[in-house]
PDB file of C-alpha atoms in Angstrom:
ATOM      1  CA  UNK A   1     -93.180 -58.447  43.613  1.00  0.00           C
ATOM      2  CA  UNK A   2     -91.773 -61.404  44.670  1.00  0.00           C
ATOM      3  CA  UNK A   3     -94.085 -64.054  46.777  1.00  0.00           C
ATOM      4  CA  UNK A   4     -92.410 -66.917  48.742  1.00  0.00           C
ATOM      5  CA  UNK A   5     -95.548 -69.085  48.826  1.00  0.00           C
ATOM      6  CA  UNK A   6     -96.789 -70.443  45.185  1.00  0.00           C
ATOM      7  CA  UNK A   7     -98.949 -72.700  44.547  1.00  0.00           C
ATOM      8  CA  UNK A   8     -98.858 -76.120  45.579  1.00  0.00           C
ATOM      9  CA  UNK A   9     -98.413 -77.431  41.529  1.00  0.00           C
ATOM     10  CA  UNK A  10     -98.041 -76.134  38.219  1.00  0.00           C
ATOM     11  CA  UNK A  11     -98.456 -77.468  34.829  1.00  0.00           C
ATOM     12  CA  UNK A  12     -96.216 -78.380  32.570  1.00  0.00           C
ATOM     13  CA  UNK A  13     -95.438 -79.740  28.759  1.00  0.00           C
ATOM     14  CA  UNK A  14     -94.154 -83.027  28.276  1.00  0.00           C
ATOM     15  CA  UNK A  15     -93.066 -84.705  25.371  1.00  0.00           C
ATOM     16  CA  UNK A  16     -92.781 -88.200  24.712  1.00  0.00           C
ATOM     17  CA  UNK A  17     -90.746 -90.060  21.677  1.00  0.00           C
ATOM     18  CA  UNK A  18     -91.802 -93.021  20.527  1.00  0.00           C
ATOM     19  CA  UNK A  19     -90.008 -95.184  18.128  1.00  0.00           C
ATOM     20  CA  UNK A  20     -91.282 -95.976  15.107  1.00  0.00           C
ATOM     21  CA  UNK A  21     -90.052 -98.273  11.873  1.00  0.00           C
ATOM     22  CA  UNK A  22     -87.890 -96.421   9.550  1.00  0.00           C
ATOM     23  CA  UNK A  23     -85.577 -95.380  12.133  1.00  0.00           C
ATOM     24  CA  UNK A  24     -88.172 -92.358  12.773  1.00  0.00           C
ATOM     25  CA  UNK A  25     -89.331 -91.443  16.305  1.00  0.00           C
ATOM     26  CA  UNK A  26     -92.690 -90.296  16.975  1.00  0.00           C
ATOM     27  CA  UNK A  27     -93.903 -87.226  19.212  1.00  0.00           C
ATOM     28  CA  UNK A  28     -96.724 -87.079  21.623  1.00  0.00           C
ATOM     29  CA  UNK A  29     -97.704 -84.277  24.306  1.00  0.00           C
ATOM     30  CA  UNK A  30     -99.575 -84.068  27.117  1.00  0.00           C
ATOM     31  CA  UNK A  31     -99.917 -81.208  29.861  1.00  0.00           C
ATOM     32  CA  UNK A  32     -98.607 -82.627  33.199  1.00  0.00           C
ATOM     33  CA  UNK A  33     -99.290 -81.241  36.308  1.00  0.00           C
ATOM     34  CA  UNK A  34     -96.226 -81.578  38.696  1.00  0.00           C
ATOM     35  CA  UNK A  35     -95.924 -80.949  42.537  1.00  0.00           C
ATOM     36  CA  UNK A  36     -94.130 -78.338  43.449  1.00  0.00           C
ATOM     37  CA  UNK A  37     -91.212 -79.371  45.412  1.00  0.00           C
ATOM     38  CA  UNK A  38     -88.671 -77.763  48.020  1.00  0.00           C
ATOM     39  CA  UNK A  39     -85.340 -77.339  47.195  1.00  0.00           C
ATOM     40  CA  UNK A  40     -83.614 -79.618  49.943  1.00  0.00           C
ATOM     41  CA  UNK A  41     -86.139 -81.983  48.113  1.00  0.00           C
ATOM     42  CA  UNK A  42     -84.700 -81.869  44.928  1.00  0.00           C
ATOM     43  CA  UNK A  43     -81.497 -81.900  46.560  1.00  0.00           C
ATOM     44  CA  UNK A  44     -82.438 -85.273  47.711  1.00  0.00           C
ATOM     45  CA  UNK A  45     -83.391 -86.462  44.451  1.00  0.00           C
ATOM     46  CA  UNK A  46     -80.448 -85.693  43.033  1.00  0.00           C
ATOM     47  CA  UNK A  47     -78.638 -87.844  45.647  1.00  0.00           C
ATOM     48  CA  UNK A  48     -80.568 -90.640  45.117  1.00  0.00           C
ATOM     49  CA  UNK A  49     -80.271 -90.430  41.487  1.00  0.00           C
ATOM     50  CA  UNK A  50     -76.559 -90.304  41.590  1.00  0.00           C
ATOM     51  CA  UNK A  51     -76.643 -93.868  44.052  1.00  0.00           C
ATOM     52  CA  UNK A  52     -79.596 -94.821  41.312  1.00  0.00           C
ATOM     53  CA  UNK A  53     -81.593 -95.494  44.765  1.00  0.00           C
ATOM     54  CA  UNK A  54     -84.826 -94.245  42.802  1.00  0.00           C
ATOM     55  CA  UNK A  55     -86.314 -95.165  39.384  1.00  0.00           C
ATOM     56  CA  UNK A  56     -88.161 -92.432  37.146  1.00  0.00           C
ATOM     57  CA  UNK A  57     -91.273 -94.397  37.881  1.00  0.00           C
ATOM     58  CA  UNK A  58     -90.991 -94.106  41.481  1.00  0.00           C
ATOM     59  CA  UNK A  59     -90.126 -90.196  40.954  1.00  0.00           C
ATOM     60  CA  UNK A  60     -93.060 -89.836  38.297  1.00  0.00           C
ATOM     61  CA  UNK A  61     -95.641 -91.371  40.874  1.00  0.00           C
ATOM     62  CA  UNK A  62     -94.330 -88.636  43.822  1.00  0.00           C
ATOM     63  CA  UNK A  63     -94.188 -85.415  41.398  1.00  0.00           C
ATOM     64  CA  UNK A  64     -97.014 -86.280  38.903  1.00  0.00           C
ATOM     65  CA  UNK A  65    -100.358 -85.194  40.319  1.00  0.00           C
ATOM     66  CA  UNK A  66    -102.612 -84.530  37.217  1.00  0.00           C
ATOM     67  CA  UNK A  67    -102.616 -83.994  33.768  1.00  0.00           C
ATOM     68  CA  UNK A  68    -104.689 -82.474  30.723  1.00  0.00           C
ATOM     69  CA  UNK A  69    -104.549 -84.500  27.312  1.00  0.00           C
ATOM     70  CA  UNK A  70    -104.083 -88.192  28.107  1.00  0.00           C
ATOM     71  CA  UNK A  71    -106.337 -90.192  26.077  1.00  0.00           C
ATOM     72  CA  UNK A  72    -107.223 -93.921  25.789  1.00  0.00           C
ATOM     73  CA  UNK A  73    -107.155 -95.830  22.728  1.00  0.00           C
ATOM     74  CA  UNK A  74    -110.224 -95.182  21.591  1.00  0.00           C
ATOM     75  CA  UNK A  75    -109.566 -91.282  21.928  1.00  0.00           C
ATOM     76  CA  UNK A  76    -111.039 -90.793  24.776  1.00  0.00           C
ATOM     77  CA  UNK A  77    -109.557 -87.973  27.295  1.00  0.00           C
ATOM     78  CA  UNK A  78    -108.815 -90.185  30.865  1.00  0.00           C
ATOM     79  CA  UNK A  79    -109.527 -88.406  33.829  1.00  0.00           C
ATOM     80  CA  UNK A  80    -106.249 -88.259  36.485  1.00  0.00           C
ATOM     81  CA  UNK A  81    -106.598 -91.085  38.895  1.00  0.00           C
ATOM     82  CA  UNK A  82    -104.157 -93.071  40.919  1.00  0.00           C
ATOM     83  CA  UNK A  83    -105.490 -96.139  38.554  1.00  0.00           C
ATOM     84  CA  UNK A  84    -104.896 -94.464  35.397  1.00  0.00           C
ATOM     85  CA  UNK A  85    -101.653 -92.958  36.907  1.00  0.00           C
ATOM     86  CA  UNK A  86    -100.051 -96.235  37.140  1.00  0.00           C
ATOM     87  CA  UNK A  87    -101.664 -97.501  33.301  1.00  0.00           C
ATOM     88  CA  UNK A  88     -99.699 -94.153  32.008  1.00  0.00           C
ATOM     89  CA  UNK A  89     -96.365 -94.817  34.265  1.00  0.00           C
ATOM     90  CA  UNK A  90     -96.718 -98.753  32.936  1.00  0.00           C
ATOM     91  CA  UNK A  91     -96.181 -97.593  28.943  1.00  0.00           C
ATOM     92  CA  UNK A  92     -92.594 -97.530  28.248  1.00  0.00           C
ATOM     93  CA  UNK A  93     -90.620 -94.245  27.841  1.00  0.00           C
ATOM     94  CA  UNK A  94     -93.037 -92.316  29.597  1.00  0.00           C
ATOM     95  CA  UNK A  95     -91.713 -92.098  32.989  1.00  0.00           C
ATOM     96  CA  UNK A  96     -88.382 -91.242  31.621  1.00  0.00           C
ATOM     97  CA  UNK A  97     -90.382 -88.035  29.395  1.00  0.00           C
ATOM     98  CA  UNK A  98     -91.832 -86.999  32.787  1.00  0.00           C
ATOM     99  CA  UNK A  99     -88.713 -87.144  34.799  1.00  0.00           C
ATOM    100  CA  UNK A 100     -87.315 -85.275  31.801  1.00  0.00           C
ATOM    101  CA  UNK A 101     -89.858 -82.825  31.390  1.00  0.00           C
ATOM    102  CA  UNK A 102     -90.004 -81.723  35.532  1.00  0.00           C
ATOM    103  CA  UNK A 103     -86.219 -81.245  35.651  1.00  0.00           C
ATOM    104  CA  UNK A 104     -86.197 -79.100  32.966  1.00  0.00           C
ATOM    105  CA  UNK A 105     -89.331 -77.376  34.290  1.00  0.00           C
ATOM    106  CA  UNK A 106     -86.714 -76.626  37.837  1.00  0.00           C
ATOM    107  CA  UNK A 107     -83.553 -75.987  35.931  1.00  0.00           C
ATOM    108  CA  UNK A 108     -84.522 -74.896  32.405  1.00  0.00           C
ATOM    109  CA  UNK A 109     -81.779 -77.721  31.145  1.00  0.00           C
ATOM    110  CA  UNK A 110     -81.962 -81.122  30.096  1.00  0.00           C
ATOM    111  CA  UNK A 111     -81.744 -83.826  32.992  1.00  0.00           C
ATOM    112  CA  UNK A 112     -78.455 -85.525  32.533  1.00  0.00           C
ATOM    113  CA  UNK A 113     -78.496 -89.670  32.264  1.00  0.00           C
TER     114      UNK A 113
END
Protein backbone atom coordinates (compact mmCIF):
# COMPACT_ATOMS: atom_id res chain seq x y z
CA UNK A 1 0.00 0.00 0.00
CA UNK A 2 1.17 3.05 -1.08
CA UNK A 3 0.20 6.41 1.05
CA UNK A 4 0.69 9.89 -0.53
CA UNK A 5 0.80 11.72 2.82
CA UNK A 6 4.01 10.80 5.17
CA UNK A 7 5.04 12.30 7.79
CA UNK A 8 6.07 15.71 8.05
CA UNK A 9 10.10 14.53 8.89
CA UNK A 10 12.13 11.60 9.15
CA UNK A 11 15.39 10.81 10.64
CA UNK A 12 18.35 10.31 9.25
CA UNK A 13 22.31 9.31 9.72
CA UNK A 14 24.84 11.77 9.21
CA UNK A 15 28.36 11.54 9.21
CA UNK A 16 30.82 14.06 9.74
CA UNK A 17 34.84 13.92 8.90
CA UNK A 18 36.99 15.72 10.73
CA UNK A 19 40.58 16.18 10.02
CA UNK A 20 42.99 15.14 12.14
CA UNK A 21 47.14 15.23 12.20
CA UNK A 22 48.66 12.41 10.41
CA UNK A 23 46.79 13.01 7.37
CA UNK A 24 43.88 10.85 9.13
CA UNK A 25 40.24 12.06 9.17
CA UNK A 26 38.06 11.47 11.99
CA UNK A 27 34.29 10.17 12.03
CA UNK A 28 31.44 11.38 14.07
CA UNK A 29 27.53 10.56 13.82
CA UNK A 30 24.62 11.95 14.84
CA UNK A 31 20.83 11.12 13.96
CA UNK A 32 19.36 14.17 12.12
CA UNK A 33 15.96 14.76 11.73
CA UNK A 34 15.21 16.39 8.27
CA UNK A 35 11.94 18.02 6.89
CA UNK A 36 10.40 16.38 4.49
CA UNK A 37 10.30 18.35 1.40
CA UNK A 38 8.18 18.49 -1.96
CA UNK A 39 9.64 17.70 -5.00
CA UNK A 40 9.22 21.14 -6.93
CA UNK A 41 11.14 22.06 -3.64
CA UNK A 42 14.03 20.19 -4.22
CA UNK A 43 13.76 21.14 -7.67
CA UNK A 44 14.35 24.58 -6.47
CA UNK A 45 17.25 23.73 -4.52
CA UNK A 46 18.88 22.32 -7.10
CA UNK A 47 18.52 25.57 -9.10
CA UNK A 48 19.82 27.58 -6.63
CA UNK A 49 22.67 25.38 -6.03
CA UNK A 50 23.67 25.35 -9.60
CA UNK A 51 23.60 29.68 -9.51
CA UNK A 52 25.35 28.92 -5.84
CA UNK A 53 22.36 31.40 -4.70
CA UNK A 54 22.24 29.25 -1.35
CA UNK A 55 24.96 28.09 1.10
CA UNK A 56 24.70 24.56 2.93
CA UNK A 57 24.20 26.58 6.06
CA UNK A 58 21.29 28.36 4.82
CA UNK A 59 19.90 24.83 3.44
CA UNK A 60 20.89 23.03 6.84
CA UNK A 61 18.88 25.73 8.91
CA UNK A 62 15.51 25.12 6.42
CA UNK A 63 15.75 21.10 6.33
CA UNK A 64 17.30 20.40 9.81
CA UNK A 65 14.57 20.27 12.43
CA UNK A 66 15.96 17.97 15.24
CA UNK A 67 18.39 15.60 16.03
CA UNK A 68 19.34 12.62 18.50
CA UNK A 69 23.15 12.39 19.60
CA UNK A 70 24.63 15.90 19.61
CA UNK A 71 26.59 16.40 22.63
CA UNK A 72 28.52 19.33 24.21
CA UNK A 73 31.97 19.20 25.26
CA UNK A 74 31.57 18.01 28.35
CA UNK A 75 29.44 14.97 26.95
CA UNK A 76 26.48 16.15 27.54
CA UNK A 77 23.45 15.23 24.98
CA UNK A 78 22.04 19.07 23.76
CA UNK A 79 18.54 19.25 23.37
CA UNK A 80 17.39 20.63 19.55
CA UNK A 81 16.88 24.32 19.77
CA UNK A 82 17.10 27.12 17.29
CA UNK A 83 20.18 28.32 19.71
CA UNK A 84 21.96 25.17 19.65
CA UNK A 85 20.98 24.79 15.91
CA UNK A 86 23.03 27.64 14.92
CA UNK A 87 26.23 26.53 17.65
CA UNK A 88 26.08 23.05 15.52
CA UNK A 89 25.69 24.88 11.89
CA UNK A 90 28.72 27.39 13.27
CA UNK A 91 31.42 24.20 13.56
CA UNK A 92 33.05 23.78 10.32
CA UNK A 93 32.24 20.84 7.96
CA UNK A 94 29.08 20.21 9.47
CA UNK A 95 26.70 21.94 7.31
CA UNK A 96 28.36 20.48 4.34
CA UNK A 97 27.79 16.56 6.23
CA UNK A 98 24.11 17.60 6.56
CA UNK A 99 23.57 18.86 3.11
CA UNK A 100 25.38 15.64 2.21
CA UNK A 101 23.61 13.37 4.30
CA UNK A 102 19.72 14.77 3.19
CA UNK A 103 20.54 14.47 -0.53
CA UNK A 104 21.53 11.18 -0.25
CA UNK A 105 18.60 10.48 2.09
CA UNK A 106 16.21 11.86 -1.43
CA UNK A 107 18.36 10.28 -4.07
CA UNK A 108 20.26 7.40 -2.45
CA UNK A 109 23.60 9.05 -4.23
CA UNK A 110 26.18 11.28 -3.18
CA UNK A 111 25.40 15.14 -3.64
CA UNK A 112 27.69 16.31 -6.35
CA UNK A 113 30.09 19.59 -5.50
Amino acid sequence: MFIIKKSESYIWPVVVKFPMSGGRHAEERFDAEFKRVTNSRIREIQKQIEKEEISDIDLAKEILVGWKGVHDDEKNEMPFSIENKEQLLDVALVASAIVTAFFESITGAKRKN
